[in-house]
Every structure is written in C-alpha cells, then in structure tokens.
Amino acid sequence: MATENSTNTTSEKIRDYGSRKKTLMRMGGREMVRKQHELGKLTARERLDLLFDTATFQEVQLFTKHRSTLFGLGEKDIPAEGVITGFGRVDGRVVFAAAQDFTCSGGSLGEMQAKKIWKVMDMAIAAKKPFVSLNDSGGARIQEGVPALDGYGGIFYRNTLASGYIPQITATMGPTAGGAVYSPALTDWVFMVKRSSYMCITGPDVIKAVIGEEVTNEALGGALVHSTKSGVCHFAMDNDRDCINRIRTLLSYLPDSCHSPLPIMPTSDKPDRECPDLNSIIPDKPSKSYDMKRIILEIADNHEMLEPHALWAKNMIVAFIRIMGCPVGVVANNPRFGAGVLDVSASDKAARFIRFCDAFNIPLLTFADVPGYLPGTRQEWAGIITHGAKMLHAYSEATVPKLTIVVRKDYGGAYIGMCSKQLGADYVMAWPSAEIAVMGAEGACNIIYRREIQEAKDSAAKRKELAQTYEAQFNNPYFAAGLGIIDEIILPMDTRKRIAFLLEALKEKSEHRLPKKHNNIPL
Ligand code: HXC
C-alpha cells in the first residue's frame, strides 16, 4: 500500500530524493539563517565552503534523524541533526570536518548528532587525516537528557584516542558552555571568534547563584579572555572568514598524521642566506630588551611565521616557521616581556607546543635569552616547580631533531629548561653575546663572596671588582664551549645557514625511548 512518501517509478524516486535533500540543505530555514547572519556569523555550510577547496566537500550522513520523543521533540524536525559532517580537500589535502548548525535547534547536541560526529572522527582516524570541528551550539540537547551527555562522552573519548595521531583543530564560533568546552580543550588547537563566541564551564546565571559573582559571557569566557588570561584559545580571530583562513594556514604546517611526511612548501629562499641584521640586534647594555620575533622572522623562509598563543604568556614565544620548506617549531624567550623569564604560564605554553611538535615529527628550534625562573610566592604557590618540570619533561621526551641557540643570557635552571645539551639537544650553538652561568654576576658574588664584601672598606667597590672577575669567567660562551656543552659559537648572521644545514643533516634522526606504556608528565 502506498504511503505518503512512497513513489512508484525510478524517476519519481530520484525526484523525491532531490526534494528531501533540498529541504535538508535549507538548514533551519530562511528566518534562522537571516538571524545567524545578523549576528555577524556564517552558517555551517558557508563555513565549510570557505574551509574546503571549491566543490571538494563530500557530505556524510545528511539524512540522519533524532529519535527522541521527549518534551515535544517527537514533532520536531532538526535538519541534518544540526551538524554538517564530511570531508574535502584543503590546499589539495584531505581533511575531515564537522560543523554545528546553530540555525537548527541551536546546533544542540543530541544522541544522533553525536553519532554523526563520531562517524567522521572515526573516518579521520582510519584515514589518518586531520579533523576540524567548527562549534556553534547551545550544548547538550536538554530535552534528550542522558543520551546527549553520552554523545559528548564519545566525542571526548575519540578526541583522546586521536591525540598525537592526527592533528585536531577546533574553532568555537558561537556559544559553548558546560562539558561542551572540553572537546575543544582536548584538541590540539583552539580558535575563537571575537564577540560571537564564548566558552565557560558554567554560565553567568549559575555563577551568580553559586558564588554571587556577576559577570557577562564576554568577560567570563570571550575570545579575548581565553587568548590573554587563560590560554585556552590559541588564535582569537576577528570574524568567521579570518578564522577559517587561519585554520587553512595552520593546516599548511601540519602533517596528515604522526605517520605521514611533513608538508614541504616549495621556496625560492636560499639555505645559505646570510642575515647581517642579526649581528647588531643584541643591545650592548645587558638590561636592554630587543624583539626576539625579529630573529625568528629573519631566519625563517620568506620571513614568515605563524604564532599561536600570541597574546598569552608573552614572555615565551612559540611559533611555526619553515626552513627550506620544512615546518619547524620555534620556542623562544621574549626579552620584551618580563625579560623573557620562565613562569607557570610560559612553561605550560612551551611544554604543550614541544609535545605537539614531537608527536607530529616537527623539528624543534630553541632560542634562549632567559634570566631564570620567576621567583616569589605567587609563582611558588601556583606550582612553578611542577609547571617548570613539565617543560623539562617535554624537551627530554622529544625525539625530533632539537637545535638550541643561546643568543644572550642563559642562567641557572632556565638554562637547562631552554633545551640544553643534557635535555637531548642535538646541537647547541651560541652567539658571541651569550652568557651562561648559574646566576647573574652580582647575585652570585653576594653569595660566594659575602664575607669579603662585608669586610671590605668599600663594599660596593669590592662587589663590583669581584663581579667583573665572575663576568670574565662566565659571561661569555667560551667556558661552556671549552667543555663541549656548547658545540659551536657562530656569528649571528650565519644562524639561518647553520640551522638549514643541521636540519638537513638530522633529517633521518631516529631515537627510541625505554619500552613502557607512557610517560607520566607532571601535569
Ligand atoms: C536544546 C537548545 C539548546 C539546548 C539552544 N537551544 N540551546 N535546545 N538544548 N542546549 C535551542 C533553543 O531552544 C532555540 O530553539 C534555538 O536553540 C536557539 O536558541 P535561542 O535561545 O533562541 O538563541 P540565543 O538567544 O542566541 O541563545 C543561545 C544560547 C541559549 C545562549 C546558547 O540558547 C542557551 O543558553 N542555551 C542553553 C545553554 C546551556 O545551558 N546548554 C547546556 C550546557 S550543559 P528554537 O526551537 O526556539 O529555535 C552541557 C553539558 C555537556 O552542554 C556535558 C558534556 C559532558
């Protein structure tokens, strides 16, 4: 017996298929799409169009439907279950993606939406290709109850299985609250869009009820907050279009998986290009700062770099560059902020970046100009011991080629922390301006010559005289080079040349660690 949807001929069936598809492709309808645009946001399909090379997107599971009947959901159609999933090409390379569609029930995540996301995540893992999630959702679909929570559980599980195996990128392009913020946090890179996105564990109403604090969504978890204060967000972008473009740029530095070759970008830059400007970048006065980013840009192919976390823990720089087309991860102190000192946030920022690079076989290049670890109760109570140890662990565990260049100060524990030889650096170089010591001259003399200084007629003059002797001994790279702790002292202008040849020489490096389940990094 014919039903309302039944058709007889093949051409009718094909027409019926077309009309069903057309309905689903309209998403939440014209009015909802208009609302989305009014908020300055693109729809999920528009975002995917920008992400993928033209006409390469292949949609997966368009016809999925929810099966909940609770709280009026039985009568509610949610086209494509509020998420568009599939795969396509980004600059010719295959990438998998899920984009939540806020125009359909606020992109809320129920059992079947979750299953669609699981499906493309499983495909990305099987295919060993990157996974990109564009989030724009009111969170767990309230009417469904526990199946929605179960859905998130399955996403977190897959995020974790995929960690270190395929690159995972999340862009939060709308509200994200509750447990829904944990999928982004489990991925490698988090993008946010200024003014239209926020992320928080509990929203302003709950906060007011529980602890009496009044705060707006923006002040609590907006893009600027998470890119300057918490470090949750790596890239805070001005709008959806910029956000997607930056995701494409990031992908250009990443391999498809930990078992895939690095993407090599053809370049006209030369491996033996000299960088004469670097010979004069270090100020004569040791306390004067300079811009470490100039050094990084000078040595990079075409003077290009991509800097995650540019606004958080600014005393530490992490960045991707290319040397002769090959991606390289750079870790560098930034003397412009807090003299480049190592603190809790800087250590966390560097450690996470080092582990990402190591997981995906991206060589590491470290530039050191560091006065030490930041002293004081605030840092001690915040656990600088554990956080600083994280960085030591990350460097020691990393088996990718590791090059270190000491450009100026390299003091104390921070000298070790910035990938010293004994943390497994393959080659450590120093500029003639390098100073490598347990601590600065004045502080050192106050300790080792306390009595002589106290007993001297002119304590200040005595301290100065002793400090000069100390400086002559340690405030140069020659003592360390004499012991082989520094492999080479190089002219700043030769830095790119040296790095290019060393990376080429170390290309086949392979190191194995002790057989075990996994390391226990201090978290
Ligand atoms: C079901 C939802 C929804 C949700 C939004 N909608 N969030 N439906 N479950 N979580 C629906 C609305 O009912 C509405 O449906 C449509 O989406 C658009 O929502 P509006 O409220 O009209 O939009 P707007 O004013 O822009 O506000 C967006 C919002 C708000 C700020 C996201 O909707 C909101 O506060 N939602 C609830 C957020 C939340 O508390 N989520 C649960 C978090 S807990 P109609 O049919 O009218 O178009 C969580 C647990 C995860 O996620 C745990 C994992 C371990």
XYZ file of C-alpha atoms and ligand atoms in Angstrom:
578
model
C 0.000 0.000 0.000
C 1.299 3.433 -0.937
C 2.266 5.702 1.949
C 2.509 9.487 1.940
C 6.170 9.301 0.911
C 6.054 6.314 -1.347
C 6.823 6.671 -5.046
C 6.485 4.289 -7.925
C 8.862 4.946 -10.782
C 12.614 5.385 -10.647
C 12.369 8.942 -11.898
C 9.816 9.709 -9.146
C 12.162 8.186 -6.601
C 15.014 10.327 -7.888
C 12.783 13.440 -7.770
C 11.706 12.535 -4.238
C 15.353 12.152 -3.214
C 16.110 15.614 -4.670
C 13.247 17.243 -2.845
C 14.148 15.621 0.518
C 17.741 16.708 0.075
C 16.715 20.255 -0.822
C 14.670 20.537 2.381
C 17.577 19.366 4.491
C 20.004 21.704 2.728
C 17.879 24.710 3.774
C 19.061 24.110 7.340
C 16.851 25.917 9.898
C 15.097 27.960 7.200
C 15.387 31.453 5.816
C 14.485 33.258 9.058
C 17.049 31.387 11.164
C 19.742 31.889 8.528
C 18.937 35.615 8.488
C 19.310 35.734 12.297
C 22.650 33.962 12.073
C 23.900 36.492 9.501
C 22.601 39.411 11.569
C 24.828 38.252 14.396
C 27.795 38.511 12.019
C 28.054 34.715 11.842
C 28.175 32.484 8.782
C 26.127 29.299 8.584
C 27.744 25.892 8.980
C 27.588 25.281 5.224
C 29.101 28.676 4.411
C 31.935 27.966 6.837
C 32.619 24.579 5.252
C 32.586 26.189 1.797
C 35.345 28.517 2.968
C 37.328 25.754 4.630
C 37.428 23.377 1.673
C 38.770 23.860 -1.839
C 35.910 24.636 -4.224
C 33.466 21.763 -4.802
C 35.544 19.191 -2.930
C 33.298 18.772 0.140
C 31.669 15.359 0.400
C 28.842 15.290 2.920
C 28.381 12.316 5.228
C 25.082 11.158 6.812
C 22.888 14.054 5.680
C 19.714 12.055 6.324
C 20.375 11.251 9.995
C 17.358 11.934 12.259
C 16.986 12.110 16.013
C 14.673 9.550 17.624
C 13.767 11.355 20.819
C 10.088 11.928 21.640
C 10.517 13.675 24.961
C 9.434 17.280 25.647
C 7.904 17.806 22.202
C 10.911 16.589 20.236
C 8.767 13.899 18.589
C 7.110 16.548 16.418
C 10.328 18.467 15.715
C 12.424 18.071 12.574
C 16.051 19.035 13.006
C 17.579 19.086 9.501
C 20.809 17.074 9.279
C 20.551 16.761 13.063
C 22.081 20.209 13.483
C 25.530 19.267 12.270
C 27.082 19.052 8.808
C 29.779 16.402 8.597
C 32.071 15.172 5.861
C 35.444 15.551 4.228
C 37.064 17.506 1.436
C 40.353 18.983 0.327
C 42.261 21.880 1.875
C 45.001 23.052 -0.487
C 44.618 19.683 -2.167
C 44.986 17.607 1.029
C 42.135 15.557 2.535
C 40.697 16.869 5.818
C 37.618 15.675 7.783
C 35.240 18.125 9.458
C 32.066 18.626 11.489
C 30.278 21.992 11.587
C 27.416 22.517 14.025
C 24.450 24.350 12.557
C 23.083 26.873 15.039
C 20.042 27.527 12.803
C 18.710 24.047 13.700
C 17.738 23.848 17.370
C 20.739 25.952 18.281
C 23.098 23.248 16.988
C 22.336 21.427 20.237
C 23.992 18.047 20.544
C 21.778 15.020 20.963
C 22.390 11.294 20.585
C 22.226 11.249 16.765
C 24.192 14.467 16.222
C 26.918 12.929 18.349
C 26.836 9.748 16.265
C 27.358 11.789 13.087
C 30.378 13.465 14.690
C 31.731 10.107 15.909
C 31.413 8.784 12.362
C 33.625 11.466 10.754
C 36.080 11.338 13.644
C 36.367 7.566 13.176
C 36.832 8.093 9.438
C 39.551 10.717 10.048
C 41.390 8.359 12.407
C 41.087 5.415 9.968
C 42.196 7.583 7.040
C 44.990 9.219 9.139
C 43.855 12.730 8.183
C 43.334 15.921 10.233
C 39.985 16.612 11.883
C 38.468 20.104 12.131
C 35.456 20.871 14.332
C 33.538 24.132 13.840
C 31.467 24.517 17.019
C 28.368 26.680 17.280
C 25.930 25.090 19.697
C 23.849 25.562 22.810
C 25.474 22.374 24.164
C 23.825 19.145 25.249
C 20.257 18.900 23.863
C 18.333 19.450 27.041
C 15.159 17.552 26.005
C 17.116 14.357 25.279
C 18.814 14.065 28.656
C 21.455 11.449 29.225
C 21.867 10.285 25.563
C 23.161 13.798 24.835
C 25.717 13.545 27.636
C 26.627 10.081 26.382
C 27.205 11.680 22.969
C 29.725 14.124 24.378
C 31.444 11.263 26.209
C 32.005 9.503 22.874
C 33.476 12.659 21.371
C 35.893 13.193 24.279
C 36.954 9.541 24.022
C 37.701 9.900 20.305
C 39.478 13.241 20.837
C 41.738 11.428 23.262
C 42.332 8.390 21.039
C 43.171 10.700 18.135
C 45.506 12.870 20.243
C 49.052 12.731 18.871
C 47.820 10.559 15.979
C 46.076 13.097 13.739
C 46.055 16.885 14.165
C 42.772 18.079 15.715
C 41.596 21.667 15.403
C 38.517 23.273 16.969
C 37.023 26.646 16.163
C 34.480 27.904 18.669
C 32.283 30.151 16.539
C 29.332 30.622 18.869
C 28.388 29.889 22.473
C 29.924 26.862 24.169
C 29.032 26.002 27.722
C 29.219 23.125 30.144
C 31.050 19.962 29.265
C 30.924 21.026 25.618
C 34.051 23.109 26.184
C 36.067 20.002 26.891
C 36.161 18.712 23.345
C 37.967 21.885 22.202
C 40.327 21.625 25.175
C 41.145 18.025 24.240
C 42.132 19.038 20.710
C 45.484 20.491 19.675
C 44.417 23.956 18.573
C 41.534 26.166 19.670
C 40.321 29.108 17.613
C 37.704 31.601 18.791
C 35.905 34.450 17.054
C 35.879 37.770 18.904
C 32.468 38.941 20.094
C 30.476 35.951 18.766
C 31.971 33.096 20.739
C 32.486 32.282 24.373
C 33.484 29.220 26.360
C 32.723 28.506 30.011
C 32.101 25.579 32.331
C 29.122 27.347 33.915
C 27.380 30.468 32.628
C 26.780 33.795 34.409
C 23.423 32.724 35.961
C 24.863 29.685 37.683
C 27.891 31.669 38.812
C 25.664 34.306 40.372
C 23.562 31.682 42.134
C 26.508 29.681 43.479
C 29.145 32.269 44.394
C 27.322 35.578 43.986
C 29.696 36.872 41.333
C 28.236 38.971 38.494
C 29.903 38.639 35.122
C 28.960 38.777 31.434
C 29.558 35.933 28.982
C 32.187 38.027 27.195
C 34.074 38.914 30.385
C 33.817 35.334 31.600
C 34.830 33.384 28.536
C 35.089 35.562 25.423
C 37.819 35.178 22.838
C 39.985 37.893 24.367
C 39.738 36.445 27.855
C 40.750 32.983 26.682
C 43.554 34.262 24.454
C 45.081 36.629 27.041
C 44.224 35.298 30.510
C 43.524 31.553 30.487
C 45.445 30.398 27.414
C 42.517 28.136 26.406
C 42.424 29.838 22.985
C 45.416 29.786 20.633
C 44.025 32.102 17.944
C 41.457 34.892 18.584
C 40.109 35.936 15.201
C 38.115 38.986 14.107
C 35.398 37.148 12.186
C 34.377 33.775 10.747
C 36.179 34.334 7.447
C 39.521 35.192 9.120
C 39.078 32.247 11.441
C 38.663 29.734 8.611
C 41.537 31.270 6.621
C 43.826 30.951 9.628
C 42.797 27.297 10.078
C 43.851 26.680 6.469
C 47.199 28.371 7.146
C 47.756 26.269 10.275
C 46.958 23.071 8.348
C 49.653 24.003 5.814
C 52.285 23.478 8.550
C 50.939 20.145 9.784
C 51.329 16.601 8.505
C 48.227 14.454 7.930
C 49.126 12.217 10.853
C 52.039 11.202 13.051
C 52.863 8.576 10.401
C 52.769 10.979 7.447
C 55.584 13.053 5.972
C 55.776 16.744 6.817
C 54.243 19.035 4.170
C 57.105 20.685 2.287
C 56.358 24.099 0.793
C 58.436 24.929 -2.286
C 60.529 28.045 -1.598
C 62.842 30.343 -3.506
C 64.633 31.267 -0.262
C 68.234 30.013 -0.033
C 69.667 27.697 2.644
C 72.866 29.764 2.780
C 71.168 33.158 3.019
C 73.091 35.363 5.456
C 71.221 37.526 7.959
C 73.566 40.506 8.515
C 70.966 42.438 10.549
C 71.286 39.847 13.308
C 74.879 40.920 14.008
C 73.584 44.126 15.571
C 70.317 43.006 17.160
C 71.658 42.336 20.676
C 71.942 45.655 22.577
C 75.293 46.493 24.191
C 73.537 47.074 27.512
C 72.618 43.669 29.009
C 69.446 45.007 30.654
C 68.046 46.405 27.395
C 65.400 44.415 25.588
C 65.023 43.707 21.890
C 62.493 41.922 19.720
C 63.124 38.173 19.615
C 60.473 37.874 16.882
C 62.824 39.772 14.557
C 65.369 36.982 14.954
C 62.770 34.315 14.191
C 61.419 36.178 11.156
C 64.917 36.874 9.863
C 65.919 33.225 9.751
C 62.550 31.868 8.510
C 61.817 31.108 4.849
C 60.418 34.283 3.272
C 60.381 35.921 6.757
C 57.084 34.159 7.569
C 55.892 32.682 10.843
C 52.613 31.533 12.370
C 52.357 32.323 16.057
C 49.807 30.531 18.272
C 49.166 31.972 21.743
C 50.487 35.352 20.584
C 48.606 37.162 23.372
C 49.126 34.765 26.290
C 52.345 34.296 28.318
C 54.089 36.785 26.076
C 57.431 36.213 27.814
C 57.558 32.964 25.825
C 57.171 32.735 22.046
C 56.080 29.581 20.274
C 55.763 29.669 16.502
C 55.796 27.656 13.313
C 58.223 28.668 10.592
C 59.660 26.866 7.587
C 63.304 26.279 6.809
C 63.853 25.237 3.205
C 60.143 24.479 3.004
C 60.094 22.154 6.033
C 57.949 23.086 9.066
C 59.932 23.843 12.235
C 58.593 24.577 15.718
C 60.303 27.515 17.409
C 60.413 28.048 21.177
C 61.997 31.314 22.312
C 62.138 33.609 25.331
C 60.891 37.104 24.644
C 63.049 39.719 26.424
C 60.369 42.319 25.624
C 58.105 40.859 28.339
C 59.383 40.239 31.864
C 62.905 39.920 30.437
C 61.832 36.553 28.977
C 61.622 34.957 32.428
C 60.138 31.455 32.799
C 56.919 31.354 34.831
C 53.993 28.946 35.178
C 52.149 30.053 32.029
C 55.291 30.298 29.876
C 56.285 26.778 30.921
C 52.824 25.397 30.135
C 52.745 27.163 26.783
C 56.148 25.862 25.746
C 55.614 22.325 27.064
C 52.354 21.814 25.167
C 53.892 23.164 21.956
C 57.008 20.991 22.298
C 54.844 17.887 22.777
C 52.696 18.748 19.765
C 55.769 19.193 17.552
C 57.325 15.987 18.824
C 54.102 13.998 18.319
C 53.945 15.123 14.686
C 57.670 14.921 13.893
C 58.212 18.665 13.562
C 61.849 19.590 14.417
C 62.356 21.955 17.346
C 64.459 25.096 17.319
C 65.046 26.899 20.625
C 66.344 30.438 21.089
C 67.448 31.149 24.662
C 67.696 34.534 26.338
C 66.435 33.836 29.819
C 67.308 35.333 33.217
C 65.861 32.350 35.149
C 62.595 31.186 36.716
C 60.382 33.905 38.171
C 60.845 33.935 41.971
C 58.217 34.720 44.616
C 55.252 33.347 46.490
C 52.782 33.831 43.634
C 54.753 31.553 41.365
C 55.650 29.033 44.073
C 52.018 28.767 45.200
C 50.908 28.430 41.605
C 53.229 25.429 41.330
C 56.168 26.687 39.268
C 58.025 23.555 40.369
C 55.512 21.256 38.680
C 54.887 23.513 35.683
C 58.583 24.152 35.085
C 59.175 20.405 35.299
C 56.622 19.938 32.525
C 58.901 21.779 30.139
C 61.957 19.755 31.194
C 59.921 16.599 30.658
C 58.596 17.705 27.264
C 62.041 18.537 25.905
C 63.657 15.387 27.317
C 60.900 13.172 25.933
C 61.050 14.752 22.448
C 62.933 12.674 19.885
C 62.675 15.058 16.920
C 65.798 16.977 15.833
C 66.424 19.592 18.531
C 68.635 22.625 17.903
C 69.355 25.277 20.527
C 70.849 28.719 20.069
C 71.887 30.798 23.068
C 71.697 34.397 21.955
C 72.262 36.223 25.261
C 71.514 35.293 28.885
C 71.101 31.637 29.771
C 71.038 31.373 33.535
C 70.500 28.692 36.119
C 67.676 26.181 35.888
C 66.236 28.106 32.980
C 69.435 27.379 31.025
C 68.582 23.697 31.344
C 64.877 24.363 30.685
C 65.584 26.001 27.322
C 66.732 22.683 25.827
C 70.314 22.440 26.999
C 72.593 19.695 25.726
C 71.693 17.335 28.584
C 67.981 17.552 27.741
C 68.897 15.906 24.469
C 69.619 18.856 22.185
C 71.358 17.514 19.092
C 73.393 20.650 18.581
C 73.777 23.698 20.803
C 75.102 26.914 19.342
C 75.829 30.265 20.943
C 76.296 33.757 19.647
C 79.369 35.662 20.919
C 76.936 37.678 23.071
C 75.930 34.555 25.086
C 76.275 34.485 28.883
C 75.930 31.080 30.507
C 76.110 30.841 34.284
C 74.332 29.612 37.374
C 73.187 33.178 38.031
C 73.995 36.824 37.268
C 77.334 38.223 38.489
C 76.088 40.486 41.300
C 73.797 37.880 42.827
C 76.488 35.226 42.583
C 79.141 37.406 44.272
C 76.743 38.339 47.068
C 76.598 34.658 47.927
C 80.067 33.280 47.278
C 81.941 36.390 48.495
C 79.535 37.511 51.234
C 82.249 37.790 53.892
C 84.787 39.532 51.626
C 82.178 42.115 50.600
C 81.016 42.701 54.199
C 84.578 43.081 55.471
C 85.762 45.363 52.646
C 86.189 49.071 53.387
C 84.157 49.918 50.334
C 81.633 47.083 49.936
C 80.155 48.396 46.687
C 83.576 48.746 45.047
C 84.571 45.257 46.235
C 81.342 43.767 44.903
C 81.932 45.446 41.553
C 85.508 44.210 41.356
C 84.508 40.625 42.200
C 81.612 40.758 39.756
C 83.995 41.717 36.974
C 86.119 38.634 37.667
C 82.989 36.474 37.670
C 81.801 38.008 34.402
C 85.183 37.447 32.773
C 84.857 33.773 33.706
C 81.203 33.096 32.862
C 79.585 35.945 30.908
C 80.664 34.579 27.567
C 80.154 31.321 25.665
C 83.825 30.258 25.697
C 83.870 28.473 29.071
C 80.848 26.353 28.000
C 82.294 25.788 24.505
C 85.603 24.709 26.065
C 83.730 21.944 27.872
C 81.734 20.918 24.776
C 78.473 21.986 26.431
C 78.139 24.458 23.571
C 79.000 22.747 20.275
C 79.713 25.838 18.252
C 79.984 29.583 18.605
C 78.551 31.173 15.483
C 78.155 34.623 14.029
C 74.527 35.767 14.340
C 74.457 36.402 10.583
C 75.198 32.714 9.923
C 72.285 31.436 12.010
C 69.897 30.512 9.171
C 72.698 28.858 7.245
C 73.704 26.704 10.209
C 70.131 25.727 11.005
C 69.356 24.816 7.390
C 72.400 22.555 7.082
C 71.875 20.970 10.507
C 68.210 20.192 9.816
C 69.168 18.639 6.512
C 71.871 16.551 8.228
C 69.495 15.421 11.006
C 66.582 14.556 8.705
C 66.868 10.814 9.294
C 67.317 11.133 13.062
C 65.513 8.402 14.957
C 65.671 7.870 18.682
C 63.915 5.289 20.813
C 62.947 5.531 24.447
C 62.541 2.774 27.045
C 59.683 0.314 26.418
C 56.742 1.343 28.622
C 53.053 2.238 28.466
C 53.511 6.011 28.512
C 55.405 8.736 30.340
C 53.923 10.336 33.416
C 54.441 14.021 32.599
C 53.963 16.328 35.627
C 50.568 17.894 34.885
C 18.060 22.220 23.239
C 18.577 24.348 22.604
C 19.712 24.339 23.433
C 19.977 23.163 24.174
C 19.614 26.234 22.460
N 18.576 25.544 22.042
N 20.341 25.532 23.334
N 17.761 23.282 22.511
N 19.128 22.127 24.045
N 21.051 23.054 24.964
C 17.569 25.952 21.069
C 16.572 26.947 21.623
O 15.536 26.289 22.318
C 16.073 27.578 20.330
O 15.190 26.642 19.729
C 17.316 27.619 19.473
O 18.184 26.641 20.016
C 18.023 28.936 19.507
O 18.232 29.275 20.857
P 17.936 30.719 21.440
O 17.946 30.596 22.915
O 16.730 31.283 20.790
O 19.200 31.507 20.902
P 20.012 32.645 21.602
O 19.092 33.665 22.186
O 21.005 33.107 20.588
O 20.776 31.960 22.818
C 21.716 30.958 22.587
C 22.137 30.267 23.912
C 20.877 29.801 24.663
C 22.920 31.291 24.726
C 23.054 29.135 23.552
O 20.045 29.080 23.774
C 21.223 28.932 25.810
O 21.566 29.442 26.888
N 21.084 27.610 25.657
C 21.322 26.682 26.701
C 22.773 26.583 27.020
C 23.044 25.501 28.005
O 22.888 25.704 29.215
N 23.347 24.277 27.496
C 23.547 23.123 28.275
C 25.002 23.182 28.716
S 25.390 21.783 29.675
P 14.012 27.050 18.764
O 13.274 25.780 18.538
O 13.227 28.070 19.500
O 14.665 27.572 17.534
C 26.122 20.809 28.589
C 26.528 19.541 29.214
C 27.540 18.863 28.367
O 26.300 21.057 27.469
C 28.205 17.859 29.242
C 29.223 17.100 28.482
C 29.982 16.237 29.423
